[in-house]
Short mmCIF file of C-alpha atoms in Angstrom, two decimals:
data_model
loop_
_atom_site.label_atom_id
_atom_site.label_comp_id
_atom_site.label_asym_id
_atom_site.label_seq_id
_atom_site.Cartn_x
_atom_site.Cartn_y
_atom_site.Cartn_z
CA MET T 26 -46.59 22.38 -32.43
CA LEU T 27 -43.90 19.80 -33.19
CA MET T 28 -41.28 22.11 -31.74
CA THR T 29 -43.32 22.45 -28.56
CA TRP T 30 -43.57 18.70 -28.16
CA THR T 31 -39.85 18.35 -28.79
CA TYR T 32 -38.99 20.71 -25.94
CA LEU T 33 -41.60 19.05 -23.72
CA VAL T 34 -40.15 15.58 -24.29
CA ALA T 35 -36.64 16.92 -23.64
CA ALA T 36 -37.93 18.33 -20.33
CA CYS T 37 -39.93 15.28 -19.19
CA VAL T 38 -37.44 12.52 -19.98
CA PRO T 39 -34.80 13.84 -17.54
CA ILE T 40 -37.47 13.97 -14.82
CA ALA T 41 -38.33 10.33 -15.52
CA LEU T 42 -34.64 9.45 -15.35
CA ILE T 43 -34.38 11.22 -12.00
CA LEU T 44 -37.11 8.95 -10.64
CA LEU T 45 -35.26 5.88 -11.95
CA VAL T 46 -31.89 6.92 -10.58
CA MET T 47 -33.02 8.35 -7.23
CA PRO T 48 -32.84 5.00 -5.32
CA TYR T 49 -29.12 4.84 -6.17
CA ARG T 50 -28.28 8.38 -5.08
CA ARG T 51 -25.73 7.13 -2.54
CA VAL T 52 -23.58 5.66 -5.29
CA PRO T 53 -20.58 7.98 -5.84
CA GLY T 54 -21.39 10.59 -8.51
CA THR T 55 -25.10 9.72 -8.78
CA SER T 56 -26.29 12.77 -6.81
CA ILE T 57 -24.33 14.94 -9.23
CA TYR T 58 -25.96 13.18 -12.17
CA ILE T 59 -29.41 13.76 -10.64
CA ALA T 60 -28.61 17.48 -10.37
CA MET T 61 -27.50 17.48 -14.01
CA LEU T 62 -30.77 15.83 -15.05
CA ALA T 63 -32.70 18.49 -13.15
CA LEU T 64 -30.73 21.26 -14.86
CA SER T 65 -31.33 19.62 -18.24
CA ALA T 66 -35.07 19.56 -17.54
CA VAL T 67 -34.97 23.23 -16.50
CA LEU T 68 -33.07 24.15 -19.67
CA SER T 69 -35.56 22.37 -21.95
CA PHE T 70 -38.64 23.71 -20.15
CA ALA T 71 -37.26 27.27 -20.04
CA SER T 72 -36.43 27.02 -23.75
CA LEU T 73 -40.00 25.83 -24.38
CA MET T 74 -41.46 28.80 -22.50
CA GLN T 75 -39.12 31.17 -24.32
CA TYR T 76 -40.36 29.69 -27.59
CA VAL T 77 -44.12 29.86 -26.89
CA MET T 78 -44.36 33.16 -24.99
CA PRO T 79 -45.07 36.13 -27.29
CA GLU T 80 -43.88 39.07 -25.15
CA LEU T 81 -40.22 40.08 -25.23
CA GLN T 82 -40.00 40.66 -21.48
CA THR T 83 -41.43 37.22 -20.67
CA LYS T 84 -39.07 35.59 -23.14
CA VAL T 85 -36.14 37.36 -21.43
CA ILE T 86 -37.22 36.01 -18.02
CA TRP T 87 -37.33 32.43 -19.30
CA ARG T 88 -34.08 32.95 -21.16
CA ASN T 89 -32.48 34.07 -17.90
CA ILE T 90 -33.81 30.96 -16.13
CA SER T 91 -32.33 28.73 -18.84
CA GLN T 92 -28.91 30.29 -18.20
CA ILE T 93 -28.85 28.71 -14.74
CA SER T 94 -28.48 25.35 -16.48
CA VAL T 95 -26.14 26.68 -19.14
CA PHE T 96 -23.58 27.88 -16.57
CA ILE T 97 -23.97 25.32 -13.73
CA TYR T 98 -24.26 22.15 -15.85
CA PRO T 99 -20.61 22.26 -17.12
CA VAL T 100 -19.28 22.58 -13.56
CA LEU T 101 -21.30 19.55 -12.46
CA SER T 102 -20.03 17.58 -15.45
CA LEU T 103 -16.48 18.20 -14.21
CA PHE T 104 -17.30 16.78 -10.77
CA LEU T 105 -19.11 13.84 -12.33
CA ALA T 106 -15.88 13.11 -14.20
CA LEU T 107 -13.91 13.34 -10.95
CA ALA T 108 -16.32 10.99 -9.17
CA HIS T 109 -15.89 8.36 -11.88
CA SER T 110 -12.11 8.71 -12.11
CA GLY T 111 -11.26 7.78 -8.53
CA TYR T 112 -11.44 11.29 -7.08
CA GLU T 113 -14.64 10.78 -5.07
CA ARG T 114 -13.26 12.80 -2.17
CA LEU T 115 -13.15 15.89 -4.43
CA ALA T 116 -16.71 15.42 -5.68
CA ARG T 117 -18.24 16.80 -2.48
CA ILE T 118 -20.65 19.64 -1.89
CA ARG T 119 -18.06 22.17 -0.69
CA PRO T 120 -15.72 21.94 -3.73
CA ILE T 121 -18.78 22.06 -6.00
CA ILE T 122 -19.97 25.26 -4.30
CA TYR T 123 -16.54 26.86 -4.64
CA ALA T 124 -16.32 25.93 -8.33
CA SER T 125 -19.85 27.28 -8.90
CA LEU T 126 -19.11 30.74 -7.51
CA VAL T 127 -18.08 32.05 -10.94
CA PRO T 128 -21.21 30.68 -12.72
CA ILE T 129 -23.40 32.02 -9.89
CA ALA T 130 -21.84 35.45 -10.39
CA ALA T 131 -22.61 35.20 -14.12
CA ILE T 132 -26.24 34.24 -13.40
CA LEU T 133 -26.68 37.17 -11.01
CA LEU T 134 -25.28 39.54 -13.61
CA ILE T 135 -27.65 38.11 -16.24
CA PHE T 136 -30.72 38.63 -14.04
CA THR T 137 -29.64 42.21 -13.28
CA ASN T 138 -28.44 43.04 -16.79
CA ASP T 139 -31.10 45.75 -17.28
CA TYR T 140 -29.31 47.84 -14.67
CA HIS T 141 -25.71 47.57 -15.92
CA HIS T 142 -25.67 45.83 -19.37
CA LEU T 143 -22.46 43.99 -18.47
CA MET T 144 -23.62 40.70 -20.01
CA ARG T 145 -25.85 41.75 -22.95
CA THR T 146 -25.87 44.84 -25.11
CA ALA T 147 -29.05 44.02 -27.07
CA VAL T 148 -31.94 41.52 -26.99
CA ARG T 149 -34.52 40.93 -29.73
CA ILE T 150 -36.93 38.25 -30.90
CA GLY T 151 -35.54 36.19 -33.78
CA ALA T 152 -37.36 34.70 -36.73
CA ASN T 153 -37.72 31.33 -35.03
CA GLY T 154 -39.40 32.82 -31.95
CA MET T 155 -36.29 32.53 -29.79
CA LEU T 156 -34.21 35.47 -28.59
CA ASP T 157 -31.18 36.80 -30.42
CA ILE T 158 -28.57 38.02 -27.92
CA GLU T 159 -25.62 40.31 -28.43
CA ARG T 160 -23.10 39.30 -25.74
CA THR T 161 -20.38 41.35 -24.11
CA ALA T 162 -16.76 40.34 -23.65
CA LEU T 163 -17.49 39.63 -19.97
CA SER T 164 -20.23 37.22 -20.95
CA SER T 165 -17.82 35.42 -23.27
CA MET T 166 -15.34 35.11 -20.40
CA PHE T 167 -17.95 33.41 -18.23
CA ILE T 168 -18.77 31.03 -21.08
CA SER T 169 -15.05 30.26 -21.41
CA TYR T 170 -14.97 29.30 -17.73
CA SER T 171 -17.79 26.82 -18.33
CA SER T 172 -16.01 25.40 -21.37
CA ALA T 173 -12.77 25.09 -19.39
CA SER T 174 -14.62 23.06 -16.73
CA GLN T 175 -15.80 20.63 -19.39
CA VAL T 176 -12.36 20.39 -20.99
CA LEU T 177 -10.85 19.60 -17.59
CA GLY T 178 -13.50 16.95 -17.00
CA ILE T 179 -12.69 15.33 -20.35
CA ALA T 180 -8.96 15.41 -19.52
CA VAL T 181 -9.56 13.69 -16.16
CA LEU T 182 -11.68 10.98 -17.77
CA PHE T 183 -9.19 10.48 -20.59
CA ARG T 184 -6.31 10.11 -18.13
CA THR T 185 -8.25 7.43 -16.27
CA TRP T 186 -9.28 5.79 -19.54
CA LEU T 187 -5.62 5.34 -20.53
CA THR T 188 -5.00 2.99 -17.60
CA ALA T 189 -8.42 1.33 -17.48
CA ALA T 190 -9.28 -2.04 -18.97
CA GLY T 191 -12.30 -4.00 -20.14
CA THR T 192 -15.75 -2.63 -19.35
CA ASP T 193 -14.29 0.26 -17.34
CA ARG T 194 -12.57 1.48 -20.48
CA ARG T 195 -15.82 1.44 -22.47
CA ARG T 196 -17.78 3.04 -19.64
CA LEU T 197 -15.29 5.90 -19.42
CA LEU T 198 -15.45 6.36 -23.18
CA GLY T 199 -19.22 6.88 -22.88
CA LEU T 200 -18.73 9.47 -20.15
CA ILE T 201 -16.12 11.29 -22.23
CA GLY T 202 -18.66 11.54 -25.05
CA ALA T 203 -21.33 12.76 -22.64
CA VAL T 204 -19.12 15.64 -21.46
CA LEU T 205 -17.88 16.39 -24.96
CA ILE T 206 -21.34 16.72 -26.59
CA PRO T 207 -22.50 19.84 -24.63
CA LEU T 208 -19.04 21.41 -24.99
CA VAL T 209 -19.13 21.08 -28.77
CA SER T 210 -22.81 21.99 -29.16
CA ILE T 211 -22.57 25.18 -27.08
CA ASN T 212 -19.52 26.44 -28.95
CA VAL T 213 -20.99 25.52 -32.35
CA ARG T 214 -24.25 27.29 -31.47
CA LEU T 215 -22.31 30.40 -30.40
CA ALA T 216 -20.38 30.38 -33.66
CA ASN T 217 -23.47 29.73 -35.85
CA PRO T 218 -26.83 30.26 -34.09
CA THR T 219 -28.82 29.18 -37.16
CA LEU T 220 -27.69 25.57 -36.65
CA ALA T 221 -29.68 25.41 -33.41
CA GLN T 222 -32.95 26.27 -35.17
CA GLY T 223 -35.61 23.67 -35.85
CA ILE T 224 -36.56 20.44 -34.11
CA LEU T 225 -33.21 18.70 -34.66
CA GLY T 226 -31.32 21.74 -33.41
CA ALA T 227 -33.48 21.93 -30.29
CA LEU T 228 -32.51 18.38 -29.39
CA VAL T 229 -28.89 18.24 -30.50
CA PHE T 230 -27.83 21.63 -29.17
CA SER T 231 -28.92 20.95 -25.59
CA THR T 232 -27.85 18.81 -22.63
CA PHE T 233 -30.53 16.22 -23.38
CA PRO T 234 -28.36 13.86 -25.53
CA ALA T 235 -25.56 14.00 -22.95
CA CYS T 236 -27.92 13.01 -20.13
CA LEU T 237 -29.21 10.07 -22.17
CA LEU T 238 -25.65 8.94 -22.96
CA ILE T 239 -24.68 9.08 -19.28
CA PHE T 240 -27.73 7.03 -18.32
CA TRP T 241 -26.94 4.46 -21.02
CA SER T 242 -23.36 4.23 -19.77
CA PHE T 243 -24.53 3.74 -16.18
CA TYR T 244 -27.13 1.14 -17.16
CA ARG T 245 -25.00 -0.72 -19.70
CA TYR T 246 -22.02 -1.12 -17.39
CA GLN T 247 -23.97 -1.51 -14.12
CA VAL T 248 -22.52 1.59 -12.47
CA LEU T 249 -25.62 1.78 -10.28
CA HIS T 250 -25.45 -1.90 -9.40
CA VAL T 251 -24.35 -3.06 -5.94
CA VAL T 252 -21.26 -4.90 -7.24
CA PRO T 253 -19.26 -1.78 -8.25
CA ILE T 254 -20.26 -0.16 -4.95
CA ALA T 255 -19.04 -3.20 -3.06
CA ARG T 256 -15.79 -3.25 -5.03
CA ASN T 257 -15.09 0.40 -4.30
CA LYS T 258 -15.91 -0.09 -0.63
CA LEU T 259 -13.71 -3.17 -0.42
CA PHE T 260 -10.87 -1.23 -2.07
CA GLU T 261 -11.03 1.39 0.67
CA ILE T 262 -11.57 -0.78 3.76
CA MET T 263 -9.07 -3.54 2.95
CA LYS T 264 -6.33 -3.87 5.55
CA ASP T 265 -3.97 -4.88 2.78
CA GLY T 266 -2.59 -2.07 0.67
CA ILE T 267 -3.41 -1.85 -3.03
CA VAL T 268 -1.28 0.02 -5.58
CA VAL T 269 -2.07 0.16 -9.30
CA LEU T 270 0.88 0.94 -11.58
CA ASP T 271 0.82 1.72 -15.28
CA THR T 272 3.30 0.34 -17.81
CA ARG T 273 5.88 2.98 -16.84
CA GLN T 274 5.61 2.15 -13.12
CA ARG T 275 3.63 5.31 -12.35
CA VAL T 276 1.04 5.13 -9.57
CA MET T 277 -2.46 5.27 -11.03
CA ASP T 278 -4.43 4.44 -7.89
CA HIS T 279 -3.96 3.30 -4.29
CA ASN T 280 -5.98 2.86 -1.13
CA ALA T 281 -5.56 4.22 2.40
CA SER T 282 -3.93 1.01 3.66
CA ALA T 283 -1.19 1.33 1.02
CA SER T 284 -0.48 4.87 2.24
CA ARG T 285 -0.21 3.63 5.83
CA LEU T 286 2.03 0.63 5.07
CA ILE T 287 4.41 2.44 2.74
CA ALA T 288 4.76 5.38 5.13
CA LYS T 289 5.47 2.86 7.92
CA ALA T 290 8.27 1.40 5.80
CA GLY T 291 9.84 4.83 5.37
CA GLY T 292 8.32 5.66 2.00
CA THR T 293 6.40 8.72 0.82
CA PRO T 294 3.85 9.86 3.46
CA GLY T 295 0.16 9.35 2.70
CA GLY T 296 -1.44 11.62 0.16
CA ASP T 297 -2.28 11.58 -3.52
CA TRP T 298 0.49 9.55 -5.15
CA ARG T 299 -0.99 9.59 -8.65
CA GLY T 300 1.76 10.12 -11.20
CA LEU T 301 4.62 9.23 -8.82
CA LEU T 302 7.09 6.61 -10.00
CA LEU T 303 7.47 3.47 -7.89
CA GLY T 304 11.08 4.41 -7.18
CA GLN T 305 9.94 7.76 -5.77
CA LEU T 306 7.27 6.10 -3.68
CA ILE T 307 9.37 3.74 -1.59
CA PRO T 308 13.13 3.16 -1.18
CA ASP T 309 14.86 -0.14 -1.92
CA ALA T 310 11.96 -1.51 -3.97
CA ASP T 311 14.07 -3.03 -6.77
CA ALA T 312 12.49 -6.46 -6.29
CA TRP T 313 9.00 -4.93 -6.64
CA SER T 314 10.08 -3.08 -9.79
CA GLU T 315 11.52 -6.27 -11.28
CA ALA T 316 8.30 -8.16 -10.51
CA HIS T 317 6.35 -5.43 -12.35
CA GLU T 318 8.57 -5.76 -15.42
CA ARG T 319 8.28 -9.58 -15.50
CA ARG T 320 4.56 -9.20 -16.28
CA ILE T 321 3.66 -12.46 -14.54
CA GLU T 322 2.12 -13.10 -11.14
CA SER T 323 4.91 -12.67 -8.61
CA GLU T 324 5.44 -12.47 -4.87
CA VAL T 325 8.27 -10.41 -3.37
CA ARG T 326 9.25 -9.69 0.20
CA LEU T 327 10.80 -6.37 1.09
CA ARG T 328 12.78 -5.70 4.26
CA PHE T 329 13.17 -2.17 5.60
CA ARG T 330 15.64 -1.67 8.43
CA ARG T 331 14.83 0.95 11.06
CA ALA T 332 17.39 2.19 13.56
CA GLY T 333 16.42 1.45 17.14
CA SER T 334 13.33 -0.61 16.31
CA GLU T 335 12.14 -3.80 14.66
CA ASP T 336 12.55 -4.21 10.90
CA ILE T 337 9.49 -3.73 8.70
CA TRP T 338 8.66 -6.57 6.30
CA LEU T 339 6.21 -6.11 3.43
CA GLU T 340 4.95 -8.88 1.19
CA VAL T 341 3.92 -7.64 -2.27
CA ASN T 342 1.83 -9.83 -4.57
CA VAL T 343 2.08 -8.41 -8.10
CA THR T 344 -0.61 -9.27 -10.67
CA PRO T 345 -0.34 -8.05 -14.29
CA LEU T 346 -3.33 -6.20 -15.77
CA VAL T 347 -3.79 -7.69 -19.22
CA SER T 348 -6.69 -7.22 -21.63
CA GLY T 349 -8.46 -10.06 -23.41
CA ARG T 350 -6.29 -9.32 -26.45
CA GLY T 351 -3.11 -9.60 -24.41
CA ASP T 352 -2.38 -5.88 -24.10
CA PHE T 353 -0.41 -5.04 -20.93
CA TYR T 354 -1.79 -2.04 -19.03
CA GLY T 355 0.21 -2.26 -15.80
CA THR T 356 0.07 -4.19 -12.54
CA LEU T 357 -2.05 -4.42 -9.42
CA SER T 358 0.00 -4.96 -6.25
CA VAL T 359 -1.46 -6.17 -2.95
CA ILE T 360 0.75 -5.22 0.01
CA SER T 361 0.67 -7.09 3.33
CA ASP T 362 2.52 -6.27 6.53
CA ILE T 363 4.27 -9.51 7.53
CA SER T 364 6.52 -7.91 10.17
CA GLU T 365 4.75 -9.69 13.01
CA SER T 366 4.90 -13.10 11.33
CA LYS T 367 8.59 -12.51 10.56
CA LYS T 368 9.13 -11.62 14.21
CA VAL T 369 7.36 -14.82 15.29
CA GLU T 370 9.36 -16.80 12.72
CA LYS T 371 12.58 -15.32 14.05
CA ASP T 372 11.52 -16.10 17.61
CA LEU T 373 10.64 -19.68 16.66
CA ARG T 374 14.03 -20.11 15.00
CA ARG T 375 15.67 -18.73 18.10
CA ARG T 376 13.64 -21.01 20.36
CA ALA T 377 14.51 -23.98 18.18
CA ALA T 378 18.21 -23.22 18.66
CA ILE T 379 18.14 -22.20 22.36
CA ASP T 380 18.16 -24.38 25.47
CA GLY T 381 15.16 -23.40 27.58
CA LEU T 382 16.86 -23.96 30.95
CA THR T 383 20.21 -22.16 30.56
CA GLY T 384 19.50 -19.77 27.68
CA LEU T 385 22.52 -21.15 25.80
CA TYR T 386 22.40 -22.64 22.31
CA ASN T 387 21.14 -26.22 22.26
CA ARG T 388 23.13 -28.98 20.53
CA THR T 389 21.73 -28.31 17.05
CA GLY T 390 22.00 -24.53 17.33
CA PHE T 391 25.53 -24.69 18.72
CA ILE T 392 26.97 -27.13 16.18
CA GLU T 393 25.43 -25.24 13.24
CA ARG T 394 26.92 -21.93 14.34
CA ALA T 395 30.22 -23.38 15.53
CA GLN T 396 30.81 -24.98 12.13
CA ARG T 397 30.01 -21.68 10.41
CA HIS T 398 32.52 -19.83 12.61
CA LEU T 399 35.15 -22.47 11.89
CA THR T 400 34.66 -22.00 8.13
CA LEU T 401 35.06 -18.22 8.49
CA CYS T 402 38.23 -18.66 10.55
CA ALA T 403 39.63 -21.04 7.93
CA GLU T 404 38.90 -18.59 5.11
CA ASN T 405 40.74 -15.86 7.03
CA GLU T 406 43.50 -18.23 8.27
CA ARG T 407 42.71 -17.60 11.92
CA PRO T 408 43.02 -20.17 14.74
CA TYR T 409 40.01 -21.89 16.23
CA SER T 410 39.51 -23.77 19.49
CA LEU T 411 36.76 -25.93 20.93
CA LEU T 412 36.10 -26.83 24.58
CA ILE T 413 33.86 -29.66 25.79
CA MET T 414 32.85 -29.39 29.47
CA ASP T 415 31.09 -31.77 31.83
CA LEU T 416 29.70 -30.79 35.24
CA ASP T 417 31.30 -33.26 37.66
CA LEU T 418 29.14 -35.74 39.54
CA PHE T 419 25.92 -34.16 38.34
CA LYS T 420 23.95 -37.39 38.83
CA GLU T 421 24.86 -37.34 42.51
CA ILE T 422 23.71 -33.70 42.76
CA ASN T 423 20.34 -34.70 41.30
CA ASP T 424 20.02 -37.71 43.58
CA ARG T 425 21.08 -35.87 46.75
CA TYR T 426 19.42 -32.48 46.28
CA GLY T 427 16.60 -33.20 43.82
CA HIS T 428 16.04 -32.32 40.16
CA GLN T 429 14.93 -28.75 40.92
CA ASN T 430 18.22 -28.02 42.64
CA GLY T 431 19.98 -29.90 39.85
CA ASP T 432 18.47 -27.45 37.37
CA LEU T 433 19.65 -24.58 39.57
CA ALA T 434 23.17 -26.05 39.51
CA LEU T 435 23.13 -26.18 35.70
CA GLN T 436 21.95 -22.56 35.48
CA THR T 437 24.61 -21.39 37.94
CA PHE T 438 27.28 -23.31 36.04
CA ALA T 439 26.25 -21.70 32.73
CA GLU T 440 26.35 -18.20 34.26
CA ALA T 441 29.74 -18.77 35.91
CA ALA T 442 31.29 -20.18 32.73
CA GLN T 443 30.06 -17.26 30.62
CA SER T 444 31.36 -14.72 33.14
CA ALA T 445 34.90 -16.03 32.67
CA VAL T 446 34.98 -15.51 28.88
CA ASP T 447 34.71 -12.44 26.65
CA GLY T 448 31.93 -11.81 24.13
CA SER T 449 33.58 -13.55 21.15
CA ALA T 450 33.07 -17.02 22.68
CA MET T 451 29.97 -19.04 21.88
CA PHE T 452 28.43 -21.39 24.45
CA GLY T 453 26.10 -24.33 24.01
CA ARG T 454 24.46 -27.04 26.09
CA ILE T 455 25.02 -30.19 24.06
CA GLY T 456 23.79 -32.79 26.54
CA GLY T 457 22.30 -33.15 30.00
CA GLU T 458 25.29 -31.80 31.98
CA GLU T 459 27.62 -31.48 28.99
CA PHE T 460 28.47 -28.06 27.54
CA ALA T 461 30.69 -26.72 24.76
CA VAL T 462 32.49 -23.46 24.02
CA ALA T 463 33.60 -22.37 20.53
CA LEU T 464 36.50 -19.91 20.56
CA PRO T 465 36.97 -18.34 17.10
CA GLY T 466 40.36 -16.65 16.81
CA ALA T 467 41.78 -18.30 19.94
CA GLY T 468 44.89 -20.46 19.61
CA ALA T 469 45.80 -23.39 21.84
CA LYS T 470 47.55 -21.43 24.60
CA GLU T 471 44.82 -18.79 24.84
CA ALA T 472 42.08 -21.42 24.77
CA GLU T 473 43.77 -23.39 27.57
CA LYS T 474 43.92 -20.23 29.70
CA ILE T 475 40.24 -19.59 29.04
CA ALA T 476 39.43 -23.17 30.08
CA GLU T 477 41.31 -22.68 33.36
CA ARG T 478 39.41 -19.44 34.01
CA ILE T 479 36.13 -21.26 33.44
CA ARG T 480 37.17 -24.06 35.83
CA ALA T 481 38.11 -21.52 38.51
CA ALA T 482 34.89 -19.52 38.04
CA VAL T 483 32.78 -22.68 38.41
CA MET T 484 34.61 -23.68 41.60
CA ALA T 485 33.96 -20.21 43.02
CA ALA T 486 30.26 -20.24 42.18
CA GLU T 487 27.89 -20.49 45.12
CA VAL T 488 24.80 -22.68 44.88
CA HIS T 489 22.43 -23.27 47.77
CA ALA T 490 19.73 -25.91 47.79
CA ASP T 491 16.17 -25.25 48.94
CA ASP T 492 17.06 -26.40 52.44
CA GLY T 493 20.07 -24.07 52.62
CA ARG T 494 22.76 -26.69 52.02
CA GLU T 495 25.64 -25.58 49.81
CA ILE T 496 26.18 -27.43 46.54
CA ARG T 497 29.81 -27.55 45.46
CA LEU T 498 30.44 -27.45 41.69
CA THR T 499 33.47 -28.53 39.69
CA VAL T 500 33.95 -29.07 35.97
CA SER T 501 36.11 -31.24 33.75
CA ILE T 502 37.19 -29.69 30.45
CA GLY T 503 38.64 -31.16 27.29
CA GLY T 504 39.90 -28.92 24.51
CA ALA T 505 41.28 -29.03 21.00
CA SER T 506 42.62 -26.34 18.68
CA THR T 507 43.72 -25.94 15.07
CA ASP T 508 45.82 -23.31 13.33
CA SER T 509 45.67 -24.95 9.88
CA LYS T 510 43.40 -24.12 6.97
CA PRO T 511 40.96 -27.00 6.46
CA LEU T 512 39.87 -28.35 3.13
CA ASP T 513 36.50 -29.32 4.61
CA GLY T 514 35.22 -27.25 7.55
CA ASP T 515 32.58 -29.79 8.57
CA LYS T 516 35.05 -32.67 8.70
CA LEU T 517 37.57 -30.60 10.66
CA PHE T 518 34.88 -29.63 13.17
CA GLN T 519 34.03 -33.30 13.71
CA LEU T 520 37.74 -33.96 14.17
CA LEU T 521 38.07 -31.17 16.74
CA TYR T 522 34.92 -32.26 18.50
CA GLY T 523 36.11 -35.85 18.76
CA GLU T 524 39.54 -34.75 20.01
CA ALA T 525 38.05 -32.41 22.63
CA ASP T 526 35.65 -35.15 23.75
CA ARG T 527 38.56 -37.59 24.22
CA CYS T 528 40.40 -34.94 26.21
CA LEU T 529 37.31 -34.50 28.38
CA TYR T 530 37.23 -38.27 28.98
CA GLN T 531 40.89 -38.11 29.97
CA ALA T 532 40.24 -35.21 32.38
CA LYS T 533 37.48 -37.19 34.11
CA LYS T 534 39.67 -40.31 34.19
CA ASP T 535 42.49 -38.32 35.80
CA GLY T 536 40.27 -37.31 38.72
CA ARG T 537 37.91 -34.60 37.38
CA ASN T 538 38.08 -30.82 38.03
CA ARG T 539 40.88 -30.34 35.55
CA VAL T 540 41.67 -29.27 31.96
CA VAL T 541 43.18 -31.51 29.30
CA PHE T 542 44.05 -29.79 26.04
CA ARG T 543 45.48 -30.91 22.71
CA GLN T 544 46.40 -29.00 19.55
CA ASN T 545 45.88 -30.35 16.01
CA ASP T 546 48.29 -29.33 13.25
#
């Protein structure tokens, strides 16, 4: 009687657990667990019927029914392990069906064994009321398949456990035990059937303890709670990429956004990156690797150049994964695409240095770059010249033709001046009608010729006011040049600038529309 009640309890408790878990069936892996509970209930009830029924044939029928659980349960335990190790996309109905084809074949052969005896050679009632079975080699092969499924499930969970931390680590340990218990009990019972006899054997050598351990693990660590669901969902829908690395910089996990961003930067195309080293994942990621090794919160910016298109910029925030005891498990990296903000930043810098009317550098932008070019010329012992230009009688143009036509005159002047010089020259608007030209590599004679070309090009430029009247343009130019190597580039630039400005003043004093040039030794 006690044995009967033992089997009955082992059959009813899983059904009660199904009712408790059913509201959470949409949580990844829970539907699989519900199916495992159902199979556990079937196994216990079929074992009960096998125990209480007196006739051999009836016992065989219930024994056959119990084998449905014996062969399918291990396969489901594998997919439960996958679902709780970050492989939710594999724990779907189609892969489960494919993996269950071998157990289904075994079950069909068991139910039709009387016709071919491929699974059992003899069946008899044992002393404890249960059946004693003599299995064939084929039957042992099917059992090995089931055991292999459980071993694989344990391996998947253990691999995830190695990189987990905190409560996740303890939860995974519970699941490992839940998969290990049926694996050990089945193989021990096959090796020594007498151990499974009695009340204790009926409980221990079944799937009942494993189902209880899984439920405890779910309940204890809130697997069925909304928070883990929300975290998993957030992980997948985040626009920022997430990459989890272990201590050896191997990828342990990542989301879809990480696949998209890293592929965009020229890294490994999207897929399952688990096990890949960071260096294999993305090129030129030395700064990311160094941030990982520092084991402190870090922010790095990675630039990836692409021929014929805009550069890709990724910002990577690296956070170390450290246990409460200070053990380092790896890092979690959040990846953001900052290409657009970098583009805007570049555009803002350009706008800050560019004159909006003429498209030339403004005073600040010109002087900054002109000084830099002077320093480079000095380091390479090359000559350098500077021209300061003033559009003659510009105030009269504004007064006579209006400010709109004055702006047109400035634009035409800038275009004409640039057309007279090759690409190595650098132009800037440094005042209202005052312009400058930096000529890296040009000595005094060459610079003076360039100045004359600019003056001629401006005189030849045609400008017509709104009313059709022609506006005549002329320019006064002062220039200075140096062939010496300066000790201080900034001071020499100020010297050149002052000298060119004095030459400009002299050109205007001498009657405008002329070039005055001076060389500094």
